[in-house]
Structures are given as C-alpha cells and as structure tokens.
Coordinates of C-alpha atoms in Angstrom, one line a residue:
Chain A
X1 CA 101.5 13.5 101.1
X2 CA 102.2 11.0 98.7
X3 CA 103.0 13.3 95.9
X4 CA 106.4 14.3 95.7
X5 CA 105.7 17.0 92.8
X6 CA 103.7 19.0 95.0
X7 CA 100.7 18.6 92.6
X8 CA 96.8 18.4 93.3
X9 CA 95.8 15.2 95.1
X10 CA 92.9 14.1 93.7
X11 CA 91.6 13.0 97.1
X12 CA 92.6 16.3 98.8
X13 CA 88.4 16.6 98.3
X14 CA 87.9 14.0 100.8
X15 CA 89.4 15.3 103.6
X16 CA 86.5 16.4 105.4
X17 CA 84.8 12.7 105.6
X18 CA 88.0 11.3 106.5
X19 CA 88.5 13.4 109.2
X20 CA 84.5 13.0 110.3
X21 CA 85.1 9.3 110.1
X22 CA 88.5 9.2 112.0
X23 CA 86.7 11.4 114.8
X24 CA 84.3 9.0 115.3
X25 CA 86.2 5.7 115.6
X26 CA 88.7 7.9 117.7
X27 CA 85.9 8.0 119.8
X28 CA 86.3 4.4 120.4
X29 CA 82.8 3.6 118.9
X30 CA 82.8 0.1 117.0
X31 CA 82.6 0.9 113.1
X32 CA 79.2 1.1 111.6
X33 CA 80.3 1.4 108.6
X34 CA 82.8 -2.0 108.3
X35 CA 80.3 -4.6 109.7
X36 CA 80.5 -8.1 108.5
X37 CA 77.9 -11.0 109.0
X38 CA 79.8 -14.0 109.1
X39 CA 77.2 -16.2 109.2
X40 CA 72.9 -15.7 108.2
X41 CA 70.6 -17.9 110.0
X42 CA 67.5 -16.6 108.9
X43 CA 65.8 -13.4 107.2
X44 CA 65.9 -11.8 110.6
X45 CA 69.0 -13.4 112.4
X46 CA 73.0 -13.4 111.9
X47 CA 76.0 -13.4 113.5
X48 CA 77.4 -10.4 113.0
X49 CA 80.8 -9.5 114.5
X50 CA 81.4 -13.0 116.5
X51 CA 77.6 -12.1 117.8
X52 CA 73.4 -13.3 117.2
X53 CA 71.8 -10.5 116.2
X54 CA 68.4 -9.8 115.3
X55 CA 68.3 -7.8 111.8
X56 CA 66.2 -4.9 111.7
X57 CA 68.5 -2.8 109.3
X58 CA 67.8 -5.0 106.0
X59 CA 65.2 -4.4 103.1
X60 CA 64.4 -8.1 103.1
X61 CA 60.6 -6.9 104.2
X62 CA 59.0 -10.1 103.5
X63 CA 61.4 -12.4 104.2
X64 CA 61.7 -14.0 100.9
X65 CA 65.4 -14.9 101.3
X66 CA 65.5 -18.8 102.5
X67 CA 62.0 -19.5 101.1
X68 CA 62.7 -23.0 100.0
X69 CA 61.0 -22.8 96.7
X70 CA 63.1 -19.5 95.8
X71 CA 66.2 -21.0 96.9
X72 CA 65.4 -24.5 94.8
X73 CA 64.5 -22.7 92.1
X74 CA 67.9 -20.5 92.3
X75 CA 69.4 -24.1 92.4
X76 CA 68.1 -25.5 89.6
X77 CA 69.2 -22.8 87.5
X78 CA 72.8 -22.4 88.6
X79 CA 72.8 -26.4 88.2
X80 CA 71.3 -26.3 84.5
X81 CA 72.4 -22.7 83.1
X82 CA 75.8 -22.4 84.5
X83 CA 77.0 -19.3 87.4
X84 CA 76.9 -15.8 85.1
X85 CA 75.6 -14.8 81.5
X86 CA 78.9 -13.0 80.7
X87 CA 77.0 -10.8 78.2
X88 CA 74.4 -7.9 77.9
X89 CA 70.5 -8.4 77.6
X90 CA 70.8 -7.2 73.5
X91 CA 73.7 -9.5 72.9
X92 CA 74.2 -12.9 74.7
X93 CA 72.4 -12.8 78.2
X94 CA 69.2 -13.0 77.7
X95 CA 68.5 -16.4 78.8
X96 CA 65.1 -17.5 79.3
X97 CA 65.1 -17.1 82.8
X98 CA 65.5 -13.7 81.6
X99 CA 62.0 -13.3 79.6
X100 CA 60.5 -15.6 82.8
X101 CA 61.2 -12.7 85.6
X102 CA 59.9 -10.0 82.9
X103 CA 56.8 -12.1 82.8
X104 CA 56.2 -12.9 86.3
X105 CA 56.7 -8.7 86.9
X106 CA 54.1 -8.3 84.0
X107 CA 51.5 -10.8 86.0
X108 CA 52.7 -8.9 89.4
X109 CA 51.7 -5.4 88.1
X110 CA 49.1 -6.4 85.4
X111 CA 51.2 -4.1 82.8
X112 CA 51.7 -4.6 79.6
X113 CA 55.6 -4.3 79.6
X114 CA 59.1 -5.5 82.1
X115 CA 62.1 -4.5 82.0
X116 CA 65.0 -6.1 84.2
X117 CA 68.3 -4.2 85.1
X118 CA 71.2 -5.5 86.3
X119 CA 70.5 -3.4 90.1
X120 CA 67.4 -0.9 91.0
X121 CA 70.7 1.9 91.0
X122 CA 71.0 0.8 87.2
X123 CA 67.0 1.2 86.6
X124 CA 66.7 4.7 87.5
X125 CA 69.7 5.9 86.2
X126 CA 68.4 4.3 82.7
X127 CA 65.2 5.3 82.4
X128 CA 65.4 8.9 84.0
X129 CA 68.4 9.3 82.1
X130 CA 67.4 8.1 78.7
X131 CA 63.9 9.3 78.2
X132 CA 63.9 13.1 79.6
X133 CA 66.2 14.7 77.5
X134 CA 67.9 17.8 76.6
X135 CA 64.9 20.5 76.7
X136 CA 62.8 18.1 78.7
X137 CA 61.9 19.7 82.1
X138 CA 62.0 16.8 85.1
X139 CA 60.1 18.1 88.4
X140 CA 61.2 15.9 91.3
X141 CA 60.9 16.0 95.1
X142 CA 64.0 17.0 96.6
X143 CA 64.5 14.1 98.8
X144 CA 64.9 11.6 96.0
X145 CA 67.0 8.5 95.7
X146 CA 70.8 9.1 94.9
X147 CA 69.7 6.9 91.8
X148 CA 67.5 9.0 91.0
X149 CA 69.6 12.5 91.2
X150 CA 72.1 10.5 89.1
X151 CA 70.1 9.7 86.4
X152 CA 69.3 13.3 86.1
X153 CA 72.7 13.8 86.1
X154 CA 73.6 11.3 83.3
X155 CA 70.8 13.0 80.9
X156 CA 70.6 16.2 79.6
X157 CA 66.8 17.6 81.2
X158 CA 66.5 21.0 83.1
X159 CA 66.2 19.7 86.5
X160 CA 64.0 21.2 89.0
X161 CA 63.1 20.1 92.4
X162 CA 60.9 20.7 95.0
X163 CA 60.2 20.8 99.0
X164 CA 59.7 16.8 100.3
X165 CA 55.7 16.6 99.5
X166 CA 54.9 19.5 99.2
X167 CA 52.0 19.9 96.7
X168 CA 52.0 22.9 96.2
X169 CA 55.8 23.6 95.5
X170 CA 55.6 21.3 92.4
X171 CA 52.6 22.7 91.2
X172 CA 53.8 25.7 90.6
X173 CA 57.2 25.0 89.3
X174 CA 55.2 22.6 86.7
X175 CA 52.9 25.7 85.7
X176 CA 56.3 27.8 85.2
X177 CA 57.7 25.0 82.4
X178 CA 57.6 26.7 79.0
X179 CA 54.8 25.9 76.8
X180 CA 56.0 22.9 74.7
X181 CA 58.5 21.6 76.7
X182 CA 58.1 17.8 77.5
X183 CA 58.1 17.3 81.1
X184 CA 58.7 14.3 83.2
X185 CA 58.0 13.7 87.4
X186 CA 59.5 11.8 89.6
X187 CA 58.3 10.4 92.9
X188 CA 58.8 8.1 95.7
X189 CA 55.9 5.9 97.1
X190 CA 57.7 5.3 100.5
X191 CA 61.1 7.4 101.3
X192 CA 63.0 5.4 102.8
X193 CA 65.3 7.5 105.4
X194 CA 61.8 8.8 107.6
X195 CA 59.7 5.4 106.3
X196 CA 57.0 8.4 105.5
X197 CA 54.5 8.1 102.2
X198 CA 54.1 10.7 99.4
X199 CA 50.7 11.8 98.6
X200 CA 50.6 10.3 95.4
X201 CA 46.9 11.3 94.7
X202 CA 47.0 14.3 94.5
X203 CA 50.2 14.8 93.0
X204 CA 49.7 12.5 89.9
X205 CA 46.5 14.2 89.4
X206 CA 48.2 17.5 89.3
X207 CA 51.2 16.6 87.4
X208 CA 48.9 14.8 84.7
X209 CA 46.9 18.0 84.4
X210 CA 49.8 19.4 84.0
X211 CA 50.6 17.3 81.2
X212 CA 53.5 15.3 82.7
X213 CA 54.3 11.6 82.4
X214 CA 54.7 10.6 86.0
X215 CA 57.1 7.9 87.0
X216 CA 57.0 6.6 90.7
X217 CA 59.9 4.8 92.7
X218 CA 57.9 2.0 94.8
X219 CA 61.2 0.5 95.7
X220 CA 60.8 -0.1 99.4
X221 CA 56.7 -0.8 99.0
X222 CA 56.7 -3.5 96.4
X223 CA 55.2 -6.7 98.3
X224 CA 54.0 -5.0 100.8
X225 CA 51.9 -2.0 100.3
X226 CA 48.3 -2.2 98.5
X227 CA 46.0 -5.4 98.2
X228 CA 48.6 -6.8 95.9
X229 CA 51.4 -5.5 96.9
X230 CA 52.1 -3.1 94.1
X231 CA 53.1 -0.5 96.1
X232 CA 51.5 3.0 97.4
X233 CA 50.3 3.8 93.9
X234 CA 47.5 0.8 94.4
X235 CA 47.5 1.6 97.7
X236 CA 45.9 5.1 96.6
X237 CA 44.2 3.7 93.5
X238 CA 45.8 5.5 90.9
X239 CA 48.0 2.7 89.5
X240 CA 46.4 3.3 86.0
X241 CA 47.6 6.9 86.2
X242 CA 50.9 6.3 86.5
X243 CA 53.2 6.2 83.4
X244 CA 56.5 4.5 84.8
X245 CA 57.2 2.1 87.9
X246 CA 60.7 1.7 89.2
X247 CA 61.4 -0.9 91.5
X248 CA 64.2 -3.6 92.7
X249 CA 64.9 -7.1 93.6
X250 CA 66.9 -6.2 96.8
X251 CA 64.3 -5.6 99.1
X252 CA 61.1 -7.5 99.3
X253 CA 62.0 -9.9 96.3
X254 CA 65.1 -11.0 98.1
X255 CA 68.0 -10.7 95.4
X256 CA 69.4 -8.4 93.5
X257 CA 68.3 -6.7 90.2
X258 CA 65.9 -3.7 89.7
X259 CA 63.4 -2.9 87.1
X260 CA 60.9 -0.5 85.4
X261 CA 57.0 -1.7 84.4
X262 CA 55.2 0.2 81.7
X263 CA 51.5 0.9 79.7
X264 CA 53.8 3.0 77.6
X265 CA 52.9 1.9 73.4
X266 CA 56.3 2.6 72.4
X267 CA 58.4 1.4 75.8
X268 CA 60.0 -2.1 74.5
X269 CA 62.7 0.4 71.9
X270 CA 63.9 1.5 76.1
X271 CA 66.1 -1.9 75.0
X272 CA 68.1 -0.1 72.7
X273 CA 68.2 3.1 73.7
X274 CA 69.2 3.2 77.1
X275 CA 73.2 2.6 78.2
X276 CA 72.8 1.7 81.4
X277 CA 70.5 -1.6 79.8
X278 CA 72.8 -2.0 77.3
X279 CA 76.5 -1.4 78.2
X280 CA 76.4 -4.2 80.8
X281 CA 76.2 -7.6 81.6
X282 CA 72.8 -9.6 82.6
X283 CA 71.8 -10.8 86.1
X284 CA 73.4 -14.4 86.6
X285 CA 70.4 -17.3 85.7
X286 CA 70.4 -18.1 89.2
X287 CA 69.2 -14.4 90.3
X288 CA 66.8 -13.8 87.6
X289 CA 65.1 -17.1 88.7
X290 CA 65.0 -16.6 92.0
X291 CA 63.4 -13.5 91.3
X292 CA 60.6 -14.7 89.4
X293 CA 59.8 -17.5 92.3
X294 CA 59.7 -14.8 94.5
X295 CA 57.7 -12.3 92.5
X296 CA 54.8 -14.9 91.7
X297 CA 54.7 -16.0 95.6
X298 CA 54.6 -12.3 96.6
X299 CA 51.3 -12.4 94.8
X300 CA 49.7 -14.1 97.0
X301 CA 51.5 -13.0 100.5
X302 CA 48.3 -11.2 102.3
X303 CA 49.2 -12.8 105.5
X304 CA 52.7 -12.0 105.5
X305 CA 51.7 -8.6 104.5
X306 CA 49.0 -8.4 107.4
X307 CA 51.9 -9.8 110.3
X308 CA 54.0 -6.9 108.8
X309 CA 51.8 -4.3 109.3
X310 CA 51.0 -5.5 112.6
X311 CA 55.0 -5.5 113.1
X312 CA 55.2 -2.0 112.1
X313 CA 52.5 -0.7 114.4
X314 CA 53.7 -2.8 117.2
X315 CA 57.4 -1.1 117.0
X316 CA 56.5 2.4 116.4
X317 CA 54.0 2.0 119.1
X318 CA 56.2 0.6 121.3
X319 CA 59.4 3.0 121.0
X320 CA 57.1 5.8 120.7
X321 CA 55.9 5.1 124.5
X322 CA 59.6 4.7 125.1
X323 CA 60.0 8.2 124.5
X324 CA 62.1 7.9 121.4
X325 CA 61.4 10.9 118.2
X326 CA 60.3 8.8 115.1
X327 CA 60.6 10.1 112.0
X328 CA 56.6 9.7 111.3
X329 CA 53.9 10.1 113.4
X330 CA 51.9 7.1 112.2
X331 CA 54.0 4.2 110.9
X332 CA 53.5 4.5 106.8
X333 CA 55.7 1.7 106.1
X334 CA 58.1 -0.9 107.3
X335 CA 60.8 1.3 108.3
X336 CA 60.3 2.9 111.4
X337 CA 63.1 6.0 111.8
X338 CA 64.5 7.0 114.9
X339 CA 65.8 10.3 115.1
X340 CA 68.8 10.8 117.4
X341 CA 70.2 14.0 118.0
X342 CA 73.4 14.1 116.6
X343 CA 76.1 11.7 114.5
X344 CA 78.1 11.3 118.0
X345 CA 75.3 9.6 120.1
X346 CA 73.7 8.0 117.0
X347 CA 77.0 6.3 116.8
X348 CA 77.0 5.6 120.7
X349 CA 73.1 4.6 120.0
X350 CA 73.8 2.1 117.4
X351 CA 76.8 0.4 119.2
X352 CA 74.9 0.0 122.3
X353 CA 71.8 -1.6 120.0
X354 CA 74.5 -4.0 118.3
X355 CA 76.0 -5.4 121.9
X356 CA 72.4 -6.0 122.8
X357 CA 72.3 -8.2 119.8
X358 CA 70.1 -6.1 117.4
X359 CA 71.5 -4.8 114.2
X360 CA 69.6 -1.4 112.9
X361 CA 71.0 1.2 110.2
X362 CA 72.8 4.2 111.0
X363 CA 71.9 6.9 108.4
X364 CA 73.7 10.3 108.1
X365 CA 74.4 13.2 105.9
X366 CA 74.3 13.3 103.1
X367 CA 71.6 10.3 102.8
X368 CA 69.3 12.1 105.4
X369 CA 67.1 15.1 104.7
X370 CA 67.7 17.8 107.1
X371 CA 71.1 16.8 107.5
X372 CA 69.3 14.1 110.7
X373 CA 71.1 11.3 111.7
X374 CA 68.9 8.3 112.0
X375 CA 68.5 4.7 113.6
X376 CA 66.6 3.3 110.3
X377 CA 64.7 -0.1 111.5
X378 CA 63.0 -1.9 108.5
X379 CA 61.0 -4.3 109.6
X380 CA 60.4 -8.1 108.3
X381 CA 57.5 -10.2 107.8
X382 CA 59.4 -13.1 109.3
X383 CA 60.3 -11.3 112.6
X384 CA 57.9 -12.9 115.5
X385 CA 55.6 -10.6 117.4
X386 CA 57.9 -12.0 120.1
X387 CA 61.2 -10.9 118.4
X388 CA 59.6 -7.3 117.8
X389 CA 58.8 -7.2 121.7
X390 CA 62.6 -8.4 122.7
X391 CA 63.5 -5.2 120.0
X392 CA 61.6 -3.0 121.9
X393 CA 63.3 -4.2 125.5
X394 CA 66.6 -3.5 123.2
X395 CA 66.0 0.0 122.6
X396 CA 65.0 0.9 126.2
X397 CA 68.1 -0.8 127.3
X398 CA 70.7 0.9 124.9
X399 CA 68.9 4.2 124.9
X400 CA 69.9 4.6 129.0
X401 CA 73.3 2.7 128.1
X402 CA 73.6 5.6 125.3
X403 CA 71.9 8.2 127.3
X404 CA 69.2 8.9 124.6
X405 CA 66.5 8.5 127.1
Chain B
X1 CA 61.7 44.7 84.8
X2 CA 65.0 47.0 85.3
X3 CA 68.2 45.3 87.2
X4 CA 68.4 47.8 89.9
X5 CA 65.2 46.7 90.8
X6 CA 65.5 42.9 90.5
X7 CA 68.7 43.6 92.3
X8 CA 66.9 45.8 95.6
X9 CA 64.2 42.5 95.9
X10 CA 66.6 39.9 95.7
X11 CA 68.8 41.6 98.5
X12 CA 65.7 41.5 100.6
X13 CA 65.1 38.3 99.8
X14 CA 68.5 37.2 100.7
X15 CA 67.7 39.1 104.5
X16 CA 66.6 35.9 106.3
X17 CA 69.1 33.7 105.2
X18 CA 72.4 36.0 105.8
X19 CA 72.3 35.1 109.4
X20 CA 75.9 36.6 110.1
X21 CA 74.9 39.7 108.3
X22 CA 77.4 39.9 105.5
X23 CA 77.6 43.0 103.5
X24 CA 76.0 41.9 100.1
X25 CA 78.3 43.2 97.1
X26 CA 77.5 42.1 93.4
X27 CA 81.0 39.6 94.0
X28 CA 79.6 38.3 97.2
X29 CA 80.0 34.0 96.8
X30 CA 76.5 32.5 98.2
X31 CA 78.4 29.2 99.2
X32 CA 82.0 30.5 100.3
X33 CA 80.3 34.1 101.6
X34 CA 77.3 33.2 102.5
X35 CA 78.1 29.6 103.5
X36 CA 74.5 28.4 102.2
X37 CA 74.1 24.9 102.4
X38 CA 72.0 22.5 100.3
X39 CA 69.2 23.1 101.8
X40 CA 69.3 26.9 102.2
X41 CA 69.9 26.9 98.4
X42 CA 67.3 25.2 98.3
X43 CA 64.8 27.2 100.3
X44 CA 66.4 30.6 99.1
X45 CA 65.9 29.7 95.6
X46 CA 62.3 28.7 95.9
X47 CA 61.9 32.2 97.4
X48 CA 63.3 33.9 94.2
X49 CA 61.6 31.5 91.9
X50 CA 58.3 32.9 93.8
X51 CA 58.9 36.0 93.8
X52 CA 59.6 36.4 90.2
X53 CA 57.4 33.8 89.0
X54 CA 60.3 31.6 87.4
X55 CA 62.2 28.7 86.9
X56 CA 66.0 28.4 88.4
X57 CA 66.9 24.8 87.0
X58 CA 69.4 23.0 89.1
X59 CA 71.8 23.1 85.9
X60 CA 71.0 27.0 85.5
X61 CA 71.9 27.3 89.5
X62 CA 75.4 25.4 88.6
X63 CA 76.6 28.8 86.7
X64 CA 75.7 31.3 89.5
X65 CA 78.4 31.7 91.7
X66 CA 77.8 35.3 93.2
X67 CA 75.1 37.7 93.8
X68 CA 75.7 39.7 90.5
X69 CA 75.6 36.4 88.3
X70 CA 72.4 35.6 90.1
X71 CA 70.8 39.1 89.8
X72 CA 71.8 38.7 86.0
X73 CA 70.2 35.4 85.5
X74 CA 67.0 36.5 87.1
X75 CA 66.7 39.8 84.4
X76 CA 67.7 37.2 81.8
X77 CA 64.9 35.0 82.3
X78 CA 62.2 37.8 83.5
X79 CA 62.3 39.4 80.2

C-alpha cells in the first residue's frame, strides 16, 4: 500500500465497495455510477454519454427546469445581484431574493413561517438536529432519508426507529418514552426508493396523542401531491396537524436549496440556533429567485399535476403487464420502482435501458430497504403520453436484452 | 426481574435469528458471531423491546457488543 510505516490506512474501511464496484465494471457493464450529460435539451431529454436519452431517473417531476419565466427570472437576478452571496443568511447573504423565496413558500403552504437552507441535506440535518435534543426521544421510521439519520446523528436525542409504516411499531415505542421526556417524529410523505406513501393519518393522530411534535419530509411530493400540491399531508387532510414540513428545491421546484415551513410561535429564533443555517453560505440570488418563480407557478399547476398522474398510472400499468415486480402495487407517486433481482442484472438492466436511449436510476444497498436493488423511474410532467409509451417499448426491449423477462 | 431469567428469554429470543446455530456464550459478538445485519438488528431488537416492554435507543444499541452486555442492559432498564 501506500504507507511505507506499516500503519492503519484510513481507507482500509472501504475495501469492500471497492471491490463490489471493481466486480461490476470487471463485468464489462458501462458505469452507472460516472454518467455525464453533456448536453440537456429539455426536462425529459439529454445526451448523455455521446447519446439522446429520455430522462426518467431525475426529480425534476414537474418540469420546471426551462420554464421561461423561471429561467428569466434567474437571469435577471444574476444580471442585477451578481453570481454568489459569499456570506451566511445571519451575516451578509440575505439578499432580498432571499426574504422573496421565504415568502412565496409561506403563500405555497399557507404557514405562518419559511425557512431556506442552502440544500434539502442541510434542512434536515438542521432542524432534526437542533431542536430534539439531548433527553429528547425522536421516533422515526426506519427507512428514512440519509438526511434524516444524520441529523439524528449530529444532535444529541435517544433515537428510536421503527418497521417502514408500520403503525403499530411506533405506537408502542412512543407509549414506552418516559414520562416527561420531549419527543419528536419523523416521517416521509412519499419514500422515494419503492415511490410508496406513509399513512400519515393515522400516524400523526397517534403520535399527537401521544404528545409528539410531528415533522414530515414531503420532499419528493411537493407540486405534485394534494389539490395544491403541498404534499401527502394535504393529500390526507391533516396539514394543520403537522408541526414541521421539510422539503427541497431539487425536485419539483427545479433548483437547488431545501427548506422547513412552520405554525410553530417560537420557530423564527431556528435562525440562530441551528449550525447547519448558520455556519454556511446562502443560495446564490440567481437560485433563490428562480425558486420563488417556480414555487408561485407551482401553485397553480393542476394540469400538469393531472398529465403526471396520468403518467404515473400509464407506466406502472404498462410495465406491470410487462411482467416486471414494482415496488408498489398501485402507483402512490411519481416514481415507479422496479425491482430486479440482484446488483449484477440490475446493472446488465440499466445498461441495456441506457443503449435504448432511456436513462433510469440504479439504486442499491445501502440506499434500498431490504438490501433490493432497484430501476428507480421518476416520472415528469413534461414527458408526452407518447414518450411514456416509447418507455414502455424500452423496458420490454432491454428486459429480454438483460434477460429480466 | 432476576438476570438468569432475562438471560434464558433472550436466548430464546435470539432462536430464530441464529440461523447457523451458534453456541450462545455471554461473549458471543451479535455482528462478528452472529453476523446480524441491519436489518436483523433491527427486527431482533424490536422482539426484545416487546418482550420486555422497553426502549433499546439506537445510541443505547451502539454500547452492546455481546450477548452478556445486552442481557445486562435489558436488567438495567427493566428495573
């Protein structure tokens, strides 16, 4: 090795995914983890590795990312406020771009307070992390965002998780916290490796009868999901219950940037208080104005939503007849899983998809519950009902190619 | 409840998930021994959470290494 003294290599640890990953190219598979798109033609098309591709392995669900009112108004602020804010939110970046995106999430959600972070990573890990504390109990479902295990990591709370949706597993690890301890659950509205939905009824009722603030992770529903979009918790009418709303800018908003809405009396003094807010810089003016445009036109996006849905339906439907195993029975969301039956063919899967011309994520432990490897689609609200039907041709082609069917 | 007795349950507990039947000593290591993954720590400690009507926090489960450490914890925080 490279260290003469016969020492610890600090990267001894990674042996074992070096030697998974240099298995799999040995295997002469193209890389799915190195691939570049050299050039974007629209929310749903690329060239990706000297080839047009149809993207079904983005979050952009509502295909916000060439709208020409989001991209002027990114323009206009990179021509007028200059390329970066160099400075945090509490010092010198809050621009008013800044207090504009807060605003337009405030409209979006009807809440009374918005905070922006610098990525949706940086939102969880700040809130989780700053406001369940040492003593504080947080009861979360096991197959939670990495974000979301890393803020529990970052703060000092006893955590304790649960079985993916299962009811009754968190109810009775809520009933076990001691008397007096402050207690603090975390949920998903849509998990994004099987596309499935949490029953978020029933489990902020229990948790709030349990006398738990409830924060919810609607990350991959904002836009989409519910009358207005606010995600599964309006979708199941218990927005009002709900003390905490996580979400991002990198999947139906269409930049980067993440965030947490709040009814919470006391939440502005999060500005403060939390390091991950703090101990970085702000989202350029460009970003943060994009954003906004985009929030305030996702307001009013019930077609889009509707041609989504219809999207969704149509592709589960269709590689469903195919014979493929989905990771839902019903499609919940817009990402439609495919469950392959190991990393090898998954691999052999997802090569034969890309020389077709259709880009789709590959998804393997430890992302994946179960330790399944996946073909995640995510579907777009700009992709055609044609382009879904030349996806589903795709699938059936490559899955004899890859010997899946 | 006594330690002997916590001890005989949580042996029995431990029955489904020792698929290749290791001998269970008080030094026997549940992820080196046992080889339990994520998810059978997972599963094994909702089981003993059940049984005893407890709470094993994930930073709690970060100090138990071996059976005896585990049958220790769950006498600690039964009584």
């Amino acid at each position: 090795m490279s260290n003469p003294t016969g020492q610890p290599d600090l990267f001894s640890k990674f042996d074992d995914v070096i030697a998974l990953r240099e298995g799999l190219l040995a295997s002469g598979v193209e890389d799915p983890f190195s691939l570049v798109m050299e050039r974007v033609i629209s929310p749903t098309v690329a060239m990706c590795n000297g080839r047009e591709t149809i993207l079904l392995g983005t979050y952009n669900y509502m295909g916000m990312t060439f709208d020409p009112d989001v991209v002027a108004a990114g323009k206009y602020a990179l021509d007028n406020f200059g390329s970066g804010t160099t400075g945090s939110r509490v010092l010198n970046g809050t621009y008013s771009g800044h207090k504009d995106v807060e605003a337009a999430l405030r409209e979006f959600y009807a809440m009374d307070h918005a905070m922006v972070f610098s990525t949706g990573y940086q939102a969880n890990l700040g809130v989780i992390s700053t406001i369940a504390g040492k003593g504080d109990y947080i009861v979360l479902d096991i197959d939670s965002h990495a974000s979301i295990w890393d803020g529990c990591k970052l703060g000092d709370a006893e955590v304790v998780p649960f079985k993916h949706n299962d009811i009754e597993a968190m109810e009775k690890r809520l009933k076990r916290i001691p008397e007096g301890a402050g207690k603090l659950v975390i949920l998903e509205g849509v998990y994004s490796m099987l596309g499935d939905v949490a029953p978020l009824k029933e489990m902020v009722r229990i948790a709030k009868e349990n006398g738990a603030m409830v924060l919810v992770d609607e990350a991959h529903s904002m836009g989409f999901i519910g009358e207005n979009g606010r995600g599964v918790v309006e979708d199941q009418g218990i927005i009002d219950d709900v003390d905490f709303i996580i979400g991002t800018f990198s999947k139906s908003v269409g930049t980067v940037g993440g965030f947490c809405v709040s009814n919470h009396p006391k939440f502005e003094i999060l500005r403060l208080v939390c390091r991950p807010y703090v101990f970085t810089a702000s989202l350029p003016p460009s970003v943060v104005a994009t954003a906004a445009t985009s929030i305030r036109k996702l307001m009013h996006a019930g077609n889009k939503r509707a041609h989504l849905w219809e999207n969704s339906r149509t592709l589960h439907g269709g590689l469903k007849a195919l014979g493929f195993q989905l990771g839902t029975d019903e499609p919940q969301s817009a990402i439609i899983s495919v469950i392959m039956p190991d990393l090898e063919r998954g691999a052999g899967m997802w090569e034969a998809l890309l020389k077709e011309g259709l880009y789709v994520n590959l998804a393997r432990p430890p992302a994946t519950p179960a330790n399944m490897t996946l073909l995640r689609c995510s579907l777009c609200a700009e992709h055609s009902a044609e382009q879904v039907q030349t996806i589903i041709s795709m699938f059936e082609r490559a899955g004899k190619t890859a010997g899946i069917l | 409840m006594e330690r002997t007795e916590i001890d005989t349950r949580i042996r029995s507990l431990i029955d489904p998930f020792n698929k290749k039947e290791i001998a269970i000593t008080q030094e026997t290591k549940f992820t080196d021994d046992l080889e339990f993954d994520s998810l059978t720590v997972m599963d094994f400690v909702a089981a003993i959470e059940d049984e005893f009507d407890i709470i094993i926090s994930m930073n709690q489960q970060a100090e138990i290494e071996t059976f005896g450490q585990l049958v220790d914890a769950v006498t600690k925080l039964q009584n």
